[in-house]
Short mmCIF file of C-alpha atoms in Angstrom, two decimals:
data_model
loop_
_atom_site.label_atom_id
_atom_site.label_comp_id
_atom_site.label_asym_id
_atom_site.label_seq_id
_atom_site.Cartn_x
_atom_site.Cartn_y
_atom_site.Cartn_z
CA MET D 1 -25.17 84.70 -106.75
CA GLY D 2 -26.53 82.64 -104.01
CA ILE D 3 -30.20 81.02 -104.06
CA ASP D 4 -32.38 79.85 -101.42
CA PRO D 5 -35.08 77.43 -103.66
CA GLY D 6 -38.90 77.59 -103.11
CA ALA D 7 -41.72 77.62 -105.66
CA ALA D 8 -43.57 80.30 -104.00
CA ASN D 9 -41.05 82.33 -102.53
CA LEU D 10 -37.11 81.86 -104.29
CA GLY D 11 -34.47 83.88 -102.53
CA PHE D 12 -31.56 85.47 -104.55
CA GLY D 13 -28.62 87.17 -103.55
CA ILE D 14 -25.79 88.67 -105.58
CA VAL D 15 -22.51 89.66 -103.94
CA ARG D 16 -19.22 90.69 -105.15
CA VAL D 17 -15.88 89.43 -103.38
CA GLU D 18 -13.32 92.24 -102.89
CA GLY D 19 -10.03 91.13 -101.31
CA SER D 20 -11.38 89.84 -98.01
CA ARG D 21 -14.97 90.86 -97.89
CA MET D 22 -18.14 90.78 -99.77
CA VAL D 23 -20.12 93.34 -101.12
CA ALA D 24 -24.13 93.18 -101.75
CA LEU D 25 -25.00 94.20 -105.22
CA ASP D 26 -28.79 92.97 -105.40
CA GLY D 27 -30.98 90.48 -103.54
CA GLY D 28 -34.70 89.94 -103.08
CA VAL D 29 -37.49 87.42 -103.68
CA VAL D 30 -38.94 86.11 -106.95
CA GLU D 31 -42.68 85.65 -105.62
CA THR D 32 -45.34 83.62 -107.58
CA SER D 33 -49.11 83.38 -107.26
CA ALA D 34 -50.42 80.21 -105.45
CA GLU D 35 -53.27 80.83 -108.26
CA LEU D 36 -50.85 79.89 -110.93
CA SER D 37 -50.32 76.38 -111.96
CA MET D 38 -46.75 74.77 -111.05
CA GLU D 39 -45.58 75.07 -114.71
CA GLN D 40 -46.51 78.94 -114.86
CA ARG D 41 -44.71 79.50 -111.20
CA LEU D 42 -41.58 77.48 -112.75
CA GLN D 43 -41.80 79.69 -115.65
CA ARG D 44 -41.81 82.82 -113.88
CA ILE D 45 -38.84 81.81 -111.71
CA HIS D 46 -36.77 80.54 -114.68
CA GLU D 47 -37.44 84.32 -116.22
CA ALA D 48 -36.59 86.06 -113.29
CA LEU D 49 -33.43 83.87 -112.72
CA SER D 50 -32.50 84.52 -116.25
CA GLU D 51 -32.75 87.91 -116.37
CA LEU D 52 -30.69 88.19 -113.24
CA ILE D 53 -28.10 86.18 -114.84
CA ALA D 54 -27.98 88.04 -118.08
CA TRP D 55 -27.78 91.47 -115.92
CA HIS D 56 -25.16 90.41 -113.30
CA GLU D 57 -23.05 87.71 -115.32
CA PRO D 58 -22.29 85.71 -112.02
CA GLU D 59 -19.11 83.59 -112.08
CA ALA D 60 -21.18 80.81 -109.91
CA MET D 61 -24.46 79.78 -108.19
CA ALA D 62 -24.66 78.48 -104.88
CA ILE D 63 -27.70 76.75 -104.15
CA GLU D 64 -29.17 75.65 -101.11
CA GLU D 65 -29.83 71.83 -101.08
CA ILE D 66 -33.14 70.56 -100.26
CA TYR D 67 -33.88 69.42 -97.05
CA PHE D 68 -36.39 66.89 -97.07
CA GLY D 69 -38.96 67.03 -93.78
CA LYS D 70 -42.40 65.80 -93.22
CA ASN D 71 -44.23 67.35 -96.06
CA VAL D 72 -43.27 65.61 -99.43
CA HIS D 73 -45.34 67.97 -101.61
CA SER D 74 -43.64 71.09 -100.43
CA ALA D 75 -40.31 69.31 -100.92
CA MET D 76 -41.12 68.32 -104.27
CA ALA D 77 -41.98 71.99 -105.15
CA VAL D 78 -38.91 73.30 -103.79
CA GLY D 79 -37.01 70.72 -105.88
CA ARG D 80 -38.98 71.86 -108.89
CA ALA D 81 -37.66 75.16 -108.09
CA SER D 82 -34.10 73.92 -107.65
CA GLY D 83 -33.87 72.44 -110.86
CA VAL D 84 -35.34 75.19 -112.59
CA ALA D 85 -32.50 77.97 -111.16
CA MET D 86 -29.67 75.10 -111.96
CA LEU D 87 -31.39 75.03 -115.67
CA ALA D 88 -30.80 79.02 -115.94
CA ALA D 89 -27.66 78.81 -114.69
CA ALA D 90 -26.60 76.06 -116.97
CA GLN D 91 -28.09 77.88 -120.08
CA SER D 92 -25.74 80.83 -119.22
CA GLY D 93 -22.73 78.59 -118.61
CA VAL D 94 -22.64 79.41 -114.80
CA PRO D 95 -21.46 76.51 -112.64
CA CYS D 96 -23.62 75.50 -109.87
CA PHE D 97 -22.62 74.46 -106.34
CA ALA D 98 -25.06 73.11 -103.76
CA TYR D 99 -24.84 73.38 -100.24
CA THR D 100 -26.96 72.09 -97.03
CA PRO D 101 -28.62 74.50 -94.79
CA GLN D 102 -26.32 73.36 -92.12
CA ALA D 103 -23.06 74.11 -93.85
CA ILE D 104 -24.82 77.64 -94.93
CA LYS D 105 -25.50 78.52 -91.66
CA MET D 106 -22.23 77.39 -90.04
CA ALA D 107 -20.42 79.61 -93.04
CA VAL D 108 -22.43 82.35 -91.90
CA CYS D 109 -22.77 82.32 -88.16
CA GLY D 110 -20.31 79.75 -87.11
CA SER D 111 -22.94 77.30 -85.93
CA GLY D 112 -25.11 74.85 -88.38
CA ALA D 113 -28.07 75.27 -86.06
CA ALA D 114 -28.55 78.85 -86.02
CA GLY D 115 -31.81 80.27 -86.31
CA LYS D 116 -33.50 82.24 -89.17
CA LYS D 117 -33.15 85.86 -87.19
CA GLN D 118 -29.31 85.09 -86.42
CA VAL D 119 -28.58 84.43 -90.02
CA GLN D 120 -30.23 87.50 -91.23
CA ARG D 121 -28.50 89.61 -88.62
CA MET D 122 -24.98 87.86 -89.72
CA VAL D 123 -25.62 88.13 -93.54
CA GLY D 124 -26.57 91.96 -92.90
CA THR D 125 -23.02 91.89 -90.79
CA LEU D 126 -21.28 90.38 -93.26
CA LEU D 127 -22.33 92.26 -96.16
CA GLY D 128 -22.24 95.62 -94.52
CA LEU D 129 -25.80 96.23 -94.80
CA PRO D 130 -27.46 99.31 -92.60
CA GLU D 131 -30.06 96.45 -91.66
CA PRO D 132 -30.51 92.92 -91.93
CA PRO D 133 -32.03 91.89 -95.38
CA THR D 134 -35.83 90.65 -95.50
CA PRO D 135 -37.47 88.59 -95.70
CA ASP D 136 -35.53 85.59 -94.38
CA HIS D 137 -35.59 83.99 -98.05
CA ALA D 138 -33.59 86.86 -99.22
CA ALA D 139 -30.96 86.79 -96.42
CA ASP D 140 -30.85 82.88 -97.12
CA GLY D 141 -30.25 83.43 -100.77
CA GLY D 142 -27.68 86.43 -100.03
CA TYR D 143 -24.66 84.50 -98.78
CA ALA D 144 -22.92 82.04 -100.75
CA PRO D 145 -20.17 80.14 -98.86
CA ARG D 146 -16.53 81.03 -99.98
CA GLU D 147 -15.86 77.63 -101.61
CA ALA D 148 -18.16 78.61 -104.50
CA ALA D 149 -16.44 81.75 -105.18
CA GLY D 150 -13.08 80.09 -105.49
CA ALA D 151 -14.10 77.19 -107.25
CA ALA D 152 -15.80 79.29 -110.02
CA ALA D 153 -13.35 82.13 -110.59
CA ALA D 154 -10.94 83.53 -108.33
CA GLY D 155 -13.04 84.71 -105.44
CA SER D 156 -15.60 86.73 -107.50
CA LEU D 157 -19.28 85.86 -107.56
CA ALA D 158 -20.31 88.65 -109.68
CA GLY D 159 -18.78 91.35 -112.18
#
């Protein structure tokens, strides 16, 4: 299970490893309204991820590490969403592995400086999708580096 954390839009992707290829099982975005309080948004994210984890029973969660930019308020919201995702995983016994955005881009595209559109196209190609996943939050959550799969359980992220 891959997670691109965010309080407004949290991207997720569930993949299964079959031999040397990955197959997309599920993916999308958990959206929360700006009209909700932060604690209500985090509750919504926790509930949605807990349901996804219960349904798919992933063997690991790969989560994008927070990139601290100039907007501390946004970084705090992403950090809170990341913590809620890790909590949902921990409550179900799912180990978490954190990766920098550059490491994910390197694993997907071969370059840590790849743009969002390039990541979307490559995730679609790697997962054998007819079109690149949209929105970009879903693409960012849809690909977990192989290290998460191998470290968790013999190459399978979801069963």
